[in-house]
Short mmCIF file of C-alpha atoms in Angstrom, two decimals:
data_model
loop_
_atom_site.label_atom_id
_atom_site.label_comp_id
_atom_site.label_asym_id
_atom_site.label_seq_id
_atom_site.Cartn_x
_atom_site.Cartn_y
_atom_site.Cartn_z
CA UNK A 1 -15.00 24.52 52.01
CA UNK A 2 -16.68 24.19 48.36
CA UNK A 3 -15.60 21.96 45.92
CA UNK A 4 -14.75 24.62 43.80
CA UNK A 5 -11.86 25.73 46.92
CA UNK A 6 -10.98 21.98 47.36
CA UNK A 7 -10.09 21.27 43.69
CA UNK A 8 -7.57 24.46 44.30
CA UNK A 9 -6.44 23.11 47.41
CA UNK A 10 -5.69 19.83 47.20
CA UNK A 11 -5.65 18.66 43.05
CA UNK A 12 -5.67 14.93 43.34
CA UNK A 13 -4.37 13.09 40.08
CA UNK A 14 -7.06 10.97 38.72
CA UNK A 15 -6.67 6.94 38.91
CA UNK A 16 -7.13 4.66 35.78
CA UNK A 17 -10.09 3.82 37.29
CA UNK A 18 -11.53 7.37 37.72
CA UNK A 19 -10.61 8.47 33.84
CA UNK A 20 -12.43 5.31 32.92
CA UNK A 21 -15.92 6.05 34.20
CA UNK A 22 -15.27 9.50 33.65
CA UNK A 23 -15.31 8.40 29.46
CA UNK A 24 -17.79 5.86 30.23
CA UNK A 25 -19.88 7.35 27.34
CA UNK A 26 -17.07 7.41 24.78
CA UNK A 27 -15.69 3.18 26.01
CA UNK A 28 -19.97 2.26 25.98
CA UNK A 29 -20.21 3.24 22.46
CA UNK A 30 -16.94 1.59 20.89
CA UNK A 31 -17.96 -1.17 23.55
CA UNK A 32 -21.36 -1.78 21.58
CA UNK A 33 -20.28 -1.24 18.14
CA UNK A 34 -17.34 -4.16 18.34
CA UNK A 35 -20.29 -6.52 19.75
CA UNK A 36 -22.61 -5.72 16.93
CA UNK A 37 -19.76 -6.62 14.63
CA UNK A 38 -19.06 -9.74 16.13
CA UNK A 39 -22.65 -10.14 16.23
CA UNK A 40 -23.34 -9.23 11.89
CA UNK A 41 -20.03 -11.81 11.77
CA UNK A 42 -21.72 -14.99 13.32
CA UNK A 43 -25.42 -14.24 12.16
CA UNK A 44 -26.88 -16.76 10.51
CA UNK A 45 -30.56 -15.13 9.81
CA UNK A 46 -29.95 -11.38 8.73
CA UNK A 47 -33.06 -9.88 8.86
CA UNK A 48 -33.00 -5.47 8.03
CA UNK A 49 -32.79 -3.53 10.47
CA UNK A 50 -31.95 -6.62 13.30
CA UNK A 51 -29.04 -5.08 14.93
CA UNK A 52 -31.55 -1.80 15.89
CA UNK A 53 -32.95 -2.67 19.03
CA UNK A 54 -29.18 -3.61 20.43
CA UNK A 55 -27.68 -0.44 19.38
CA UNK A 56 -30.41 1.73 20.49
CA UNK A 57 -29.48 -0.16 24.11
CA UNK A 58 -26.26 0.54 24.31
CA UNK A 59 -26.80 4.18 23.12
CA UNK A 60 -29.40 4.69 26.01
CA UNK A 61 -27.15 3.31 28.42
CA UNK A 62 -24.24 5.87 27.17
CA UNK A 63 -27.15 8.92 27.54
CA UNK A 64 -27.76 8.16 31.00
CA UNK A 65 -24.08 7.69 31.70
CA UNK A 66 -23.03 11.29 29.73
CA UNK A 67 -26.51 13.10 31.02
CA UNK A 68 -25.15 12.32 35.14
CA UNK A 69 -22.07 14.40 34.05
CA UNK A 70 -24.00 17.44 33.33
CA UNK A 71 -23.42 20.21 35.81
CA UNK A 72 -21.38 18.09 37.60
CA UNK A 73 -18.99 20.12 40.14
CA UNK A 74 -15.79 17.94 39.04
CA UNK A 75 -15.76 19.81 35.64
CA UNK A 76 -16.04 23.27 36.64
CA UNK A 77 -12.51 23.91 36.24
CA UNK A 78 -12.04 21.09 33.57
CA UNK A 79 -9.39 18.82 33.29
CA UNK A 80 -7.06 16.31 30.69
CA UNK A 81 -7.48 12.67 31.21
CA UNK A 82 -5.33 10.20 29.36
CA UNK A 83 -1.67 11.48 29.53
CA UNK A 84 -3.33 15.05 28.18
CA UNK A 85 -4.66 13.31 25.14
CA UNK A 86 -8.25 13.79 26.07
CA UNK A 87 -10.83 16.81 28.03
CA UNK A 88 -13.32 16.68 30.36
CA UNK A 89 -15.24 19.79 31.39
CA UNK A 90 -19.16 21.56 30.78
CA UNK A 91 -18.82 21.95 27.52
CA UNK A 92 -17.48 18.01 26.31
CA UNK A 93 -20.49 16.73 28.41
CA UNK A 94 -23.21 18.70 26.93
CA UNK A 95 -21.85 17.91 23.22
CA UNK A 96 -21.56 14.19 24.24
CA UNK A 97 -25.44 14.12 25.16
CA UNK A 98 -25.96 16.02 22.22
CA UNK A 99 -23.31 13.37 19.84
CA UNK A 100 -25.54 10.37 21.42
CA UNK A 101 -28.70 11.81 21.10
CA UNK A 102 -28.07 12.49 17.33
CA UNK A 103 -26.91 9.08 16.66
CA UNK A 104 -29.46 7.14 18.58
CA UNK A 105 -32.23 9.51 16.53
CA UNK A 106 -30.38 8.29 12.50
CA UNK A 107 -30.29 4.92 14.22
CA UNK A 108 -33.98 4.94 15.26
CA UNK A 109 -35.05 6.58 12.04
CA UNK A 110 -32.85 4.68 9.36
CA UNK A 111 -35.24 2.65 7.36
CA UNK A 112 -34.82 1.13 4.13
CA UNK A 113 -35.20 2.08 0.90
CA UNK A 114 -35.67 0.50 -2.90
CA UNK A 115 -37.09 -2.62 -4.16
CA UNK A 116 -38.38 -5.08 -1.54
CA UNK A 117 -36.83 -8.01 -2.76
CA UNK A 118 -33.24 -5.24 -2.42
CA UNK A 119 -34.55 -4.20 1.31
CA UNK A 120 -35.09 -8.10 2.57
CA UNK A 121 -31.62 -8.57 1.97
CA UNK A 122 -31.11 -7.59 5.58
CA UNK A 123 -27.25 -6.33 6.78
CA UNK A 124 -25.40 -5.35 10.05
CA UNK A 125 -22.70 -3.28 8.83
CA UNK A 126 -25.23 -0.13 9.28
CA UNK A 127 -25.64 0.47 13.14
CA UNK A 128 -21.64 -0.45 13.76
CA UNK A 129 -20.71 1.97 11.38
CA UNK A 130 -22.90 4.72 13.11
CA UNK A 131 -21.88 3.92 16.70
CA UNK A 132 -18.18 4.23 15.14
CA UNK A 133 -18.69 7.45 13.55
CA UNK A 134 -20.60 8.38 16.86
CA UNK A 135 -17.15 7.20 18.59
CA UNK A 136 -15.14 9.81 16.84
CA UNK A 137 -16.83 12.67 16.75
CA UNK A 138 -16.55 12.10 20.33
CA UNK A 139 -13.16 11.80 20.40
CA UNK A 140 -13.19 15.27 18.52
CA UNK A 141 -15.19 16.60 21.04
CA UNK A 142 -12.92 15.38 24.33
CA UNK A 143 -9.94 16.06 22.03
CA UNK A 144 -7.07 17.48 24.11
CA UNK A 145 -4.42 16.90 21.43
CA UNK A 146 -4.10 17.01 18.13
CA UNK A 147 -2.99 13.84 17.28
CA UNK A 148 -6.54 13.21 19.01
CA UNK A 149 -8.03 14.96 16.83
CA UNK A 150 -6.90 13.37 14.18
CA UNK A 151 -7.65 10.05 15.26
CA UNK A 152 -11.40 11.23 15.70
CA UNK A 153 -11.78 12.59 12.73
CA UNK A 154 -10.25 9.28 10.75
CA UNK A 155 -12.69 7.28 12.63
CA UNK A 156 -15.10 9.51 11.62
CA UNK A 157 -14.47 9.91 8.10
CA UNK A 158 -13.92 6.62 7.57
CA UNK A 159 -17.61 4.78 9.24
CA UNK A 160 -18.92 7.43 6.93
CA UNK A 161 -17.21 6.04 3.39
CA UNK A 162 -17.84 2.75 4.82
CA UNK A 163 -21.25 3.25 5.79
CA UNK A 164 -22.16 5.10 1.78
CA UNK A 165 -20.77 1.38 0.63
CA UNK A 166 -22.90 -0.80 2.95
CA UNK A 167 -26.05 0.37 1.51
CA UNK A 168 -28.18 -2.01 -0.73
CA UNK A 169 -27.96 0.88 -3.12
CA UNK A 170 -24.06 1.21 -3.65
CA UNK A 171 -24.08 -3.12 -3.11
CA UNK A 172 -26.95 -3.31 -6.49
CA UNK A 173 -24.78 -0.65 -8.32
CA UNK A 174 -21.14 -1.13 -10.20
CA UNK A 175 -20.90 2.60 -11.06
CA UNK A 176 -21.89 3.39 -7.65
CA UNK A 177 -19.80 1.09 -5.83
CA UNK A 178 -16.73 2.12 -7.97
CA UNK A 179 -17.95 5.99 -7.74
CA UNK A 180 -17.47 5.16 -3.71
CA UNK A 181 -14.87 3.53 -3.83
CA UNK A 182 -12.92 6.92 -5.61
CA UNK A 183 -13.93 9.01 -2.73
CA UNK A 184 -10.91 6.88 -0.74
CA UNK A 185 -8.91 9.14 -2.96
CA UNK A 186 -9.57 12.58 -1.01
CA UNK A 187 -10.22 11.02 2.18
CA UNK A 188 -6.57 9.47 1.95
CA UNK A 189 -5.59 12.46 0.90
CA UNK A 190 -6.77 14.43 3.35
CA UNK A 191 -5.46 12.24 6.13
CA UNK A 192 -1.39 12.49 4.84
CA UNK A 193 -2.16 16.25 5.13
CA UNK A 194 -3.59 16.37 7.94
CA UNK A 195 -0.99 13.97 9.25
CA UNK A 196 1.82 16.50 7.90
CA UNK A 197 -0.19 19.53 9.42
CA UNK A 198 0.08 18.28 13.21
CA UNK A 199 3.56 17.08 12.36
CA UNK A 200 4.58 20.74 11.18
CA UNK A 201 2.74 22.26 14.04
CA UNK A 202 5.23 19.81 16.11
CA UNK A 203 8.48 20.90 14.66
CA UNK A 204 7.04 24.90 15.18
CA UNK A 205 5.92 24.39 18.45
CA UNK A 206 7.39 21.54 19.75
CA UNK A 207 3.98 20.05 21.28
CA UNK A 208 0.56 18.86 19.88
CA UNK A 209 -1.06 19.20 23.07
CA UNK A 210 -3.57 21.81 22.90
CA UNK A 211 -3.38 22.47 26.18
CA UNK A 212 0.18 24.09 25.73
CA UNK A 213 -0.53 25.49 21.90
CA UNK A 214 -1.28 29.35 23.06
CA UNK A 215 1.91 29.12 25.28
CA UNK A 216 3.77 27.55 22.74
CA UNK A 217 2.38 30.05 20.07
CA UNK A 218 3.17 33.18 21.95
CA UNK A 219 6.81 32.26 22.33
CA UNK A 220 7.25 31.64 18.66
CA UNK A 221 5.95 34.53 17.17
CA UNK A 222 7.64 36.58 20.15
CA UNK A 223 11.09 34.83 19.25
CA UNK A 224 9.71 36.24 15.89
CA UNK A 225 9.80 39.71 16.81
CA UNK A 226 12.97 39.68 18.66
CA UNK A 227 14.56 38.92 15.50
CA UNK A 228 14.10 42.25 13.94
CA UNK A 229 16.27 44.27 14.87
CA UNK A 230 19.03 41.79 13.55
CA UNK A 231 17.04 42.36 10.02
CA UNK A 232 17.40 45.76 10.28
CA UNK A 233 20.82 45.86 11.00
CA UNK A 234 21.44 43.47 8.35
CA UNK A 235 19.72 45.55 6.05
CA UNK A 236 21.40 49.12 6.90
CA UNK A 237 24.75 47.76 7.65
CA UNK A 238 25.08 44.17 6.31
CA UNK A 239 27.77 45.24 4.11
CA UNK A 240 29.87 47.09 6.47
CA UNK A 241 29.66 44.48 9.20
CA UNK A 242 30.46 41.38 7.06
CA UNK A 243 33.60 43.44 6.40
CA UNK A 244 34.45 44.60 9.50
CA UNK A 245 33.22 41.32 11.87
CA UNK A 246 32.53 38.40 9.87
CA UNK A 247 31.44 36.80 12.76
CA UNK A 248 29.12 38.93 14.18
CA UNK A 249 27.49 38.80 10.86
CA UNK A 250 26.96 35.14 10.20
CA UNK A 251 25.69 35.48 14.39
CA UNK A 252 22.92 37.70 12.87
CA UNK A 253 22.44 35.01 10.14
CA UNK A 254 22.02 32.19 12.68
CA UNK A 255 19.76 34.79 15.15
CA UNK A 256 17.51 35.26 12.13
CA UNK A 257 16.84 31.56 11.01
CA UNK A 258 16.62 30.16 14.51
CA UNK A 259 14.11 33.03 15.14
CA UNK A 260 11.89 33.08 12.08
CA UNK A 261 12.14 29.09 11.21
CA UNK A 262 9.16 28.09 13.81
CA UNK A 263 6.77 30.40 12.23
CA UNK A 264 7.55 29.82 9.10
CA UNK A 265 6.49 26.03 9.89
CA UNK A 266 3.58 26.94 11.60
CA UNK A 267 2.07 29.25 9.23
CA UNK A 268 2.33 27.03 6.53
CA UNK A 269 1.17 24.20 8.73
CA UNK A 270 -2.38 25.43 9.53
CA UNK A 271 -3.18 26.20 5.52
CA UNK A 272 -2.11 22.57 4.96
CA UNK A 273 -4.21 21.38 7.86
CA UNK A 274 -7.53 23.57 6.77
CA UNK A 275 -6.95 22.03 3.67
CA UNK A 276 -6.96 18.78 5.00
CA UNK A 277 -10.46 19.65 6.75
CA UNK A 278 -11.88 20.92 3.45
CA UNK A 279 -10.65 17.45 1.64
CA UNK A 280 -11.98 15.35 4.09
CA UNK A 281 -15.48 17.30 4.08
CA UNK A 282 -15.90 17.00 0.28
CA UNK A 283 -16.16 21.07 -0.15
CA UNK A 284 -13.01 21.75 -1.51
CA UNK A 285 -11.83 20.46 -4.28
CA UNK A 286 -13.66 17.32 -4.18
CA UNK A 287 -17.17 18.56 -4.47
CA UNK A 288 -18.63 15.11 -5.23
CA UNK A 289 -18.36 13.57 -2.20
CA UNK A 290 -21.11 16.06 -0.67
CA UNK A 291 -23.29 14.76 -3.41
CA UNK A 292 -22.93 11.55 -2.39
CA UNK A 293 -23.33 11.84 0.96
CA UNK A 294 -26.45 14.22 0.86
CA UNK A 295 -28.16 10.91 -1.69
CA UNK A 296 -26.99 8.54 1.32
#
C-alpha cells in the first residue's frame, strides 16, 4: 500500500509533538531571534556586526530542518496543523527554504555604512529584527487562517519599521528618526483595517479559516441569488401584496436582508482589507514609506 493510499485509509490526527517538528523551521527562527535579544540586552562589549555569526547558525540549522521537508510524502495531500491556524504541504516547504535562504543572504551581506567613528558604534537590534521579520513572512506563508495572516504580516511589518530605526543612520539623525517614527501612522493604520477586514469577512462568512472560505463563499453569494425572485416580486407587485398580505410582504422584506446582508459585508470587506495591504506596503497612499525603505 503507498503512502499516498494509507493517508486515505487511515488519517491519523497529528500529536503536539508531531506539529512541532513539523514547524521546526518557523519555532528555530523565533527560537534564535529571542536569544540574540537577550544576548544585545546583557552585552557588555558591542562590537558591529557581533550577533552575525549566531544568527547565521541558527538560520543554517532552520535550512537543513525546512530542506528534509522537501518532497516529503507526508505533504502530498497537505494538511492544517495548529487547530487549522497553520499549513503544511509542497508548496509552504519550498517557500520556507526560499524565506531562510533570503534572510540568511541580507544577514550575511549587511555591512555598515557612514562614518567610522558612526559604524564602531556596534548594535544587536539588526539580526533580531531580521530573524523576526523572517518569522512572519513565514507565518504568511504556513498561514491557514486569516487571523494568521494577520499576525504574520504585523510581525512583519513591524521588524521592518523597527529595523529602518535601529540603523546608525536614523540613530545620528532627528529628522530621520522623527520621519520614522511617522511611518507608525500608516502601519497602525493599516493594521485596524486589516483587523476590521477579517472581522467583516467573519460576520459574512462566519469563519476566517481559509480552509472553509470557498465553501463559505459559495453559500453566500448562492443565498444571494435565491433572493431574487423575492426582488422581483417586490418590484412588480410590492404594492398589491402589502395590501392584500401584509405579512407575506414584510416575509419578503426579511428574505431579502437575511439573503443579501452577508455579501454586502463581504464585498466591502475585501476593498477594506486590499487597502490595508496597500497601507502597510507604503504604495498607496503613503508613498514615502517605499522611499524610506528602498534608502534602508
Amino acid at each position: 500500500m503507498t503512502p499516498l493510499i494509507a493517508a486515505l485509509a487511515k488519517p491519523e490526527p497529528p500529536t503536539l509533538a508531531a506539529d512541532l517538528l513539523a514547524h521546526a523551521p518557523l519555532g528555530i527562527v523565533v527560537l534564535v531571534a529571542l536569544v540574540l535579544l537577550m544576548t544585545d540586552a546583557f552585552a557588555r562589549t558591542r562590537e558591529a556586526g557581533f550577533q552575525r555569526p549566531l544568527a547565521l547558525l541558527g538560520l543554517a540549522l532552520a535550512i537543513v530542518f525546512a530542506a528534509r521537508e522537501l518532497g516529503s510524502s507526508e505533504l502530498d495531500l497537505g494538511r492544517f496543523a495548529a487547530g487549522g491556524f497553520l499549513l503544511r504541504d509542497h508548496l509552504t516547504a519550498l517557500a520556507d527554504l526560499l524565506v531562510l535562504v533570503a534572510s540568511a543572504g541580507v544577514v550575511g551581506l549587511a555591512r555598515e555604512h557612514g562614518p567610522p567613528a558612526r559604524t564602531t558604534r556596534g548594535f544587536g537590534e539588526r539580526e533580531p529584527l531580521i530573524l523576526l521579520a523572517c518569522a512572519g513572512a513565514m507565518v504568511c506563508v504556513h498561514a491557514g487562517d486569516l487571523l494568521s495572516v494577520w499576525l504574520g504580516l504585523e510581525l512583519l511589518g513591524l521588524a521592518s519599521v523597527v529595523l529602518l530605526l535601529a540603523s546608525h543612520d536614523a540613530a545620528a539623525s532627528a529628522s530621520k528618526r522623527a520621519m520614522l517614527l511617522r511611518q507608525l501612522v500608516p502601519a497602525l493604520l493599516g493594521s485596524v483595517l486589516l483587523i476590521f477586514g477579517v472581522a467583516l469577512i467573519y460576520a459574512a462568512l462566519g469563519t476566517t479559516s481559509l480552509d472553509g472560505f470557498s465553501r463559505a463563499l459559495t453559500r453566500v453569494f448562492a443565498q444571494w441569488g435565491g433572493v431574487q425572485r423575492w426582488v422581483l416580486l417586490l418590484e412588480r407587485y410590492g404594492d398589491e401584496v402589502a395590501k392584500t398580505d401584509p405579512a407575506m410582504h414584510g416575509q419578503a422584506h426579511a428574505e431579502i436582508v437575511r439573503g443579501m446582508a452577508p455579501a454586502a459585508l463581504f464585498l466591502p470587506a475585501m476593498l477594506i482589507l486590499l487597502a490595508a495591504l496597500l497601507a502597510k506596503l507604503g504604495l498607496w497612499p503613503f508613498v514615502r514609506r517605499r522611499e524610506l525603505d528602498e534608502d534602508a
